[in-house]
mmCIF file of C-alpha atoms in Angstrom:
data_model
loop_
_atom_site.group_PDB
_atom_site.id
_atom_site.type_symbol
_atom_site.label_atom_id
_atom_site.label_comp_id
_atom_site.label_asym_id
_atom_site.label_seq_id
_atom_site.Cartn_x
_atom_site.Cartn_y
_atom_site.Cartn_z
ATOM 1 C CA GLN Y 1 41.391 -6.316 2.334
ATOM 2 C CA LYS Y 2 40.461 -9.432 4.257
ATOM 3 C CA GLU Y 3 36.790 -10.038 4.947
ATOM 4 C CA VAL Y 4 37.290 -10.064 8.715
ATOM 5 C CA GLU Y 5 40.113 -8.289 10.510
ATOM 6 C CA GLN Y 6 41.010 -9.064 14.104
ATOM 7 C CA ASP Y 7 44.070 -7.933 16.023
ATOM 8 C CA PRO Y 8 45.913 -11.129 16.999
ATOM 9 C CA GLY Y 9 47.416 -9.554 20.105
ATOM 10 C CA PRO Y 10 48.725 -10.927 22.352
ATOM 11 C CA LEU Y 11 46.777 -8.972 24.930
ATOM 12 C CA SER Y 12 47.830 -9.160 28.566
ATOM 13 C CA VAL Y 13 45.738 -7.655 31.366
ATOM 14 C CA PRO Y 14 45.649 -7.865 35.174
ATOM 15 C CA GLU Y 15 42.898 -9.788 36.897
ATOM 16 C CA GLY Y 16 39.752 -7.707 37.301
ATOM 17 C CA ALA Y 17 40.387 -5.543 34.256
ATOM 18 C CA ILE Y 18 37.815 -4.829 31.591
ATOM 19 C CA VAL Y 19 38.835 -6.409 28.309
ATOM 20 C CA SER Y 20 37.770 -5.100 24.922
ATOM 21 C CA LEU Y 21 38.124 -7.307 21.847
ATOM 22 C CA ASN Y 22 37.186 -6.106 18.383
ATOM 23 C CA CYS Y 23 36.697 -7.161 14.789
ATOM 24 C CA THR Y 24 36.008 -5.214 11.657
ATOM 25 C CA TYR Y 25 34.566 -6.617 8.480
ATOM 26 C CA SER Y 26 33.963 -5.587 4.905
ATOM 27 C CA ASN Y 27 30.985 -7.706 3.819
ATOM 28 C CA SER Y 28 27.813 -5.723 4.458
ATOM 29 C CA ALA Y 29 25.741 -8.876 3.955
ATOM 30 C CA PHE Y 30 26.892 -10.375 7.272
ATOM 31 C CA GLN Y 31 23.920 -10.632 9.621
ATOM 32 C CA TYR Y 32 24.940 -13.174 12.254
ATOM 33 C CA PHE Y 33 27.825 -12.442 14.578
ATOM 34 C CA MET Y 34 29.492 -14.753 17.048
ATOM 35 C CA TRP Y 35 32.299 -14.818 19.546
ATOM 36 C CA TYR Y 36 34.055 -18.060 20.366
ATOM 37 C CA ARG Y 37 36.569 -18.821 23.080
ATOM 38 C CA GLN Y 38 39.233 -21.397 22.342
ATOM 39 C CA TYR Y 39 41.518 -22.810 24.972
ATOM 40 C CA SER Y 40 44.802 -24.300 23.849
ATOM 41 C CA ARG Y 41 44.348 -27.650 22.088
ATOM 42 C CA LYS Y 42 40.547 -27.507 22.411
ATOM 43 C CA GLY Y 43 37.676 -26.834 20.054
ATOM 44 C CA PRO Y 44 36.068 -23.359 20.004
ATOM 45 C CA GLU Y 45 33.314 -22.759 22.531
ATOM 46 C CA LEU Y 46 30.441 -20.438 21.656
ATOM 47 C CA LEU Y 47 30.318 -17.422 23.975
ATOM 48 C CA MET Y 48 27.972 -14.947 22.368
ATOM 49 C CA TYR Y 49 25.677 -14.936 19.366
ATOM 50 C CA THR Y 50 23.885 -11.882 18.011
ATOM 51 C CA TYR Y 51 21.760 -11.135 15.020
ATOM 52 C CA SER Y 52 22.082 -7.750 13.279
ATOM 53 C CA SER Y 53 23.013 -4.609 15.218
ATOM 54 C CA GLY Y 54 22.679 -4.101 18.943
ATOM 55 C CA ASN Y 55 23.994 -5.238 22.285
ATOM 56 C CA LYS Y 56 23.714 -8.535 24.093
ATOM 57 C CA GLU Y 57 24.785 -9.230 27.632
ATOM 58 C CA ASP Y 58 25.451 -12.563 29.332
ATOM 59 C CA GLY Y 59 27.009 -12.424 32.762
ATOM 60 C CA ARG Y 60 30.410 -10.779 32.499
ATOM 61 C CA PHE Y 61 30.301 -10.747 28.691
ATOM 62 C CA THR Y 62 28.766 -8.086 26.460
ATOM 63 C CA ALA Y 63 28.694 -8.278 22.679
ATOM 64 C CA GLN Y 64 28.091 -5.221 20.544
ATOM 65 C CA VAL Y 65 27.404 -5.072 16.828
ATOM 66 C CA ASP Y 66 27.487 -1.857 14.808
ATOM 67 C CA LYS Y 67 26.561 -2.787 11.262
ATOM 68 C CA SER Y 68 26.799 0.803 10.048
ATOM 69 C CA SER Y 69 30.486 0.824 10.974
ATOM 70 C CA LYS Y 70 31.010 -2.874 10.236
ATOM 71 C CA TYR Y 71 32.459 -3.282 13.692
ATOM 72 C CA ILE Y 72 31.810 -5.796 16.454
ATOM 73 C CA SER Y 73 33.108 -5.919 20.000
ATOM 74 C CA LEU Y 74 33.255 -8.257 22.954
ATOM 75 C CA PHE Y 75 33.683 -6.827 26.438
ATOM 76 C CA ILE Y 76 34.717 -8.948 29.396
ATOM 77 C CA ARG Y 77 34.147 -7.408 32.825
ATOM 78 C CA ASP Y 78 36.027 -8.443 35.939
ATOM 79 C CA SER Y 79 38.362 -10.600 33.890
ATOM 80 C CA GLN Y 80 39.637 -13.788 35.501
ATOM 81 C CA PRO Y 81 42.729 -15.921 34.854
ATOM 82 C CA SER Y 82 40.346 -18.589 33.547
ATOM 83 C CA ASP Y 83 39.417 -16.185 30.738
ATOM 84 C CA SER Y 84 42.925 -16.621 29.319
ATOM 85 C CA ALA Y 85 42.338 -18.069 25.866
ATOM 86 C CA THR Y 86 42.135 -17.151 22.204
ATOM 87 C CA TYR Y 87 38.959 -15.284 21.254
ATOM 88 C CA LEU Y 88 37.657 -15.696 17.726
ATOM 89 C CA CYS Y 89 35.038 -13.541 16.101
ATOM 90 C CA ALA Y 90 32.929 -15.162 13.403
ATOM 91 C CA MET Y 91 30.123 -14.033 11.163
ATOM 92 C CA SER Y 92 27.856 -15.259 8.414
ATOM 93 C CA GLU Y 93 25.366 -13.948 5.895
ATOM 94 C CA GLY Y 94 22.852 -16.522 7.019
ATOM 95 C CA GLY Y 95 20.181 -18.463 5.240
ATOM 96 C CA GLY Y 96 20.137 -20.562 2.090
ATOM 97 C CA SER Y 97 23.634 -21.390 0.926
ATOM 98 C CA ASN Y 98 25.251 -18.496 2.779
ATOM 99 C CA TYR Y 99 25.656 -20.323 6.040
ATOM 100 C CA LYS Y 100 29.440 -20.534 6.149
ATOM 101 C CA LEU Y 101 31.204 -18.802 8.987
ATOM 102 C CA THR Y 102 34.005 -16.386 8.276
ATOM 103 C CA PHE Y 103 36.455 -16.196 11.160
ATOM 104 C CA GLY Y 104 38.861 -13.595 12.372
ATOM 105 C CA LYS Y 105 42.388 -14.764 13.136
ATOM 106 C CA GLY Y 106 41.729 -14.705 16.868
ATOM 107 C CA THR Y 107 43.089 -12.604 19.735
ATOM 108 C CA LEU Y 108 45.225 -14.305 22.365
ATOM 109 C CA LEU Y 109 44.272 -12.994 25.808
ATOM 110 C CA THR Y 110 46.192 -13.568 29.021
ATOM 111 C CA VAL Y 111 44.699 -12.474 32.344
ATOM 112 C CA ASN Y 112 47.377 -12.286 35.000
ATOM 113 C CA PRO Y 113 46.485 -13.045 38.633
ATOM 114 C CA GLY J 1 23.544 -25.500 22.282
ATOM 115 C CA ALA J 2 24.536 -28.730 20.620
ATOM 116 C CA VAL J 3 26.968 -31.193 22.157
ATOM 117 C CA VAL J 4 29.499 -32.502 19.666
ATOM 118 C CA SER J 5 32.028 -35.261 20.197
ATOM 119 C CA GLN J 6 35.020 -36.342 18.155
ATOM 120 C CA HIS J 7 36.959 -39.556 18.161
ATOM 121 C CA PRO J 8 39.803 -40.050 18.495
ATOM 122 C CA SER J 9 41.032 -36.986 20.356
ATOM 123 C CA TRP J 10 44.538 -37.572 19.073
ATOM 124 C CA VAL J 11 46.217 -39.975 16.710
ATOM 125 C CA ILE J 12 49.748 -40.696 15.615
ATOM 126 C CA CYS J 13 50.249 -42.613 12.394
ATOM 127 C CA LYS J 14 52.946 -43.499 9.900
ATOM 128 C CA SER J 15 53.223 -41.739 6.579
ATOM 129 C CA GLY J 16 51.145 -43.447 3.904
ATOM 130 C CA THR J 17 48.445 -44.790 6.192
ATOM 131 C CA SER J 18 44.829 -43.650 6.328
ATOM 132 C CA VAL J 19 43.173 -42.187 9.391
ATOM 133 C CA LYS J 20 39.451 -41.906 10.095
ATOM 134 C CA ILE J 21 38.042 -39.234 12.404
ATOM 135 C CA GLU J 22 34.457 -39.410 13.648
ATOM 136 C CA CYS J 23 32.243 -36.472 14.510
ATOM 137 C CA ARG J 24 29.001 -37.059 16.389
ATOM 138 C CA SER J 25 26.173 -34.712 17.249
ATOM 139 C CA LEU J 26 24.992 -36.101 20.580
ATOM 140 C CA ASP J 27 21.772 -34.198 21.168
ATOM 141 C CA PHE J 28 20.677 -32.767 17.831
ATOM 142 C CA GLN J 29 20.072 -34.162 14.404
ATOM 143 C CA ALA J 30 22.487 -32.291 12.187
ATOM 144 C CA THR J 31 21.736 -32.151 8.505
ATOM 145 C CA THR J 32 24.874 -30.082 8.031
ATOM 146 C CA MET J 33 28.278 -30.612 9.581
ATOM 147 C CA PHE J 34 31.508 -28.823 8.827
ATOM 148 C CA TRP J 35 35.129 -29.910 8.897
ATOM 149 C CA TYR J 36 37.908 -27.470 9.706
ATOM 150 C CA ARG J 37 41.656 -27.658 9.970
ATOM 151 C CA GLN J 38 43.690 -25.460 12.261
ATOM 152 C CA PHE J 39 47.453 -25.034 12.226
ATOM 153 C CA PRO J 40 49.288 -23.734 15.308
ATOM 154 C CA LYS J 41 48.500 -20.127 16.143
ATOM 155 C CA GLN J 42 46.232 -19.795 13.135
ATOM 156 C CA SER J 43 42.500 -19.511 12.759
ATOM 157 C CA LEU J 44 40.166 -22.230 11.562
ATOM 158 C CA MET J 45 40.205 -23.075 7.892
ATOM 159 C CA LEU J 46 37.018 -24.583 6.486
ATOM 160 C CA MET J 47 37.780 -27.732 4.547
ATOM 161 C CA ALA J 48 34.339 -28.973 3.566
ATOM 162 C CA THR J 49 30.645 -28.918 4.286
ATOM 163 C CA SER J 50 29.105 -32.291 4.964
ATOM 164 C CA ASN J 51 25.443 -32.822 4.138
ATOM 165 C CA GLU J 52 23.568 -35.881 5.297
ATOM 166 C CA GLY J 53 22.826 -38.225 2.429
ATOM 167 C CA SER J 54 24.727 -36.303 -0.222
ATOM 168 C CA LYS J 55 28.268 -35.591 -1.329
ATOM 169 C CA ALA J 56 30.329 -33.153 0.651
ATOM 170 C CA THR J 57 31.149 -29.732 -0.726
ATOM 171 C CA TYR J 58 34.865 -29.005 -0.576
ATOM 172 C CA GLU J 59 36.511 -25.624 -0.318
ATOM 173 C CA GLN J 60 38.879 -24.474 -3.008
ATOM 174 C CA GLY J 61 42.289 -26.068 -2.667
ATOM 175 C CA VAL J 62 41.116 -29.016 -0.557
ATOM 176 C CA GLU J 63 41.684 -32.364 -2.266
ATOM 177 C CA LYS J 64 38.450 -34.333 -2.108
ATOM 178 C CA ASP J 65 40.217 -37.596 -2.931
ATOM 179 C CA LYS J 66 42.582 -37.116 -0.034
ATOM 180 C CA PHE J 67 40.052 -35.974 2.542
ATOM 181 C CA LEU J 68 37.086 -38.304 2.214
ATOM 182 C CA ILE J 69 33.940 -37.206 4.007
ATOM 183 C CA ASN J 70 30.943 -39.375 4.694
ATOM 184 C CA HIS J 71 27.775 -38.117 6.398
ATOM 185 C CA ALA J 72 25.796 -41.307 6.620
ATOM 186 C CA SER J 73 23.358 -40.292 9.343
ATOM 187 C CA LEU J 74 21.986 -37.195 11.005
ATOM 188 C CA THR J 75 24.342 -37.657 13.938
ATOM 189 C CA LEU J 76 27.574 -38.898 12.388
ATOM 190 C CA SER J 77 30.064 -37.543 9.886
ATOM 191 C CA THR J 78 33.489 -39.025 9.242
ATOM 192 C CA LEU J 79 36.636 -37.547 7.770
ATOM 193 C CA THR J 80 39.204 -39.962 6.381
ATOM 194 C CA VAL J 81 42.668 -38.653 5.645
ATOM 195 C CA THR J 82 43.971 -41.010 2.993
ATOM 196 C CA SER J 83 47.667 -41.727 2.482
ATOM 197 C CA ALA J 84 48.563 -39.271 5.195
ATOM 198 C CA HIS J 85 51.813 -37.337 4.992
ATOM 199 C CA PRO J 86 53.626 -35.229 7.594
ATOM 200 C CA GLU J 87 52.192 -32.035 6.092
ATOM 201 C CA ASP J 88 48.709 -33.333 6.972
ATOM 202 C CA SER J 89 49.604 -33.093 10.643
ATOM 203 C CA SER J 90 47.154 -30.624 12.104
ATOM 204 C CA PHE J 91 44.213 -30.094 14.435
ATOM 205 C CA TYR J 92 40.974 -31.217 12.796
ATOM 206 C CA ILE J 93 37.712 -29.864 14.196
ATOM 207 C CA CYS J 94 34.133 -30.571 13.196
ATOM 208 C CA SER J 95 31.068 -28.499 13.880
ATOM 209 C CA VAL J 96 27.316 -28.838 13.563
ATOM 210 C CA GLN J 97 24.785 -26.251 12.544
ATOM 211 C CA ILE J 98 21.293 -26.553 13.937
ATOM 212 C CA GLN J 99 19.587 -24.038 11.698
ATOM 213 C CA ALA J 100 20.846 -22.711 8.388
ATOM 214 C CA GLY J 101 22.680 -19.449 8.744
ATOM 215 C CA GLU J 102 22.903 -19.606 12.478
ATOM 216 C CA THR J 103 25.774 -20.437 14.698
ATOM 217 C CA GLN J 104 27.866 -23.566 14.759
ATOM 218 C CA TYR J 105 28.807 -25.741 17.695
ATOM 219 C CA PHE J 106 32.238 -27.270 17.634
ATOM 220 C CA GLY J 107 33.666 -30.582 18.695
ATOM 221 C CA PRO J 108 36.747 -30.842 20.903
ATOM 222 C CA GLY J 109 39.035 -31.489 17.941
ATOM 223 C CA THR J 110 41.345 -34.285 16.848
ATOM 224 C CA ARG J 111 45.076 -33.795 16.808
ATOM 225 C CA LEU J 112 46.761 -35.739 14.003
ATOM 226 C CA LEU J 113 50.483 -36.310 13.882
ATOM 227 C CA VAL J 114 51.887 -38.086 10.837
ATOM 228 C CA LEU J 115 55.402 -39.411 11.233
#
């Protein structure tokens, strides 16, 4: 079992739809959880960053972490064509030497106008 | 967040030559920088962790003599691909970490094509 599992998609939705992206993980020591957006031929851009369990909202984006289920989600409301990109989840144990990020494979999202 | 730049943004070179890629943290002093490689439609693969003033730590399977990393200052790390071959063609991305264990901020990437 891989440490982080993420459905690669592709996922295609109409403009205005609510998008749900998910990752599951096996390492219970992960404490820091991130979502990155990567446009084609660009570096990843940090979207959301959460520590431990809970929800975090930023504009149209909501990140949820359920450590008991080892499951994280990213919701995009009122999706726009400009949201079309690959979304990568990432997580780390944090602190000391455990600062490396473990990435999911990424989900390719297309929002159709 | 941190602003990270990379230079060059793309490079084409002949097989056997060496290529240097620079990664700069523009607004934070980064004691730790990371180098990743990404092949088409795949996720990021960590190559090495670059620590200012000390030797880089390479991931298993990454040849340290082929991918030379130098982190000479708190704002600059360089990756040199020595004797590049076509299989080294890839997208190379660096990142900086402001605080240990927390998130990383990525550069725009450097696309390398070895002919």
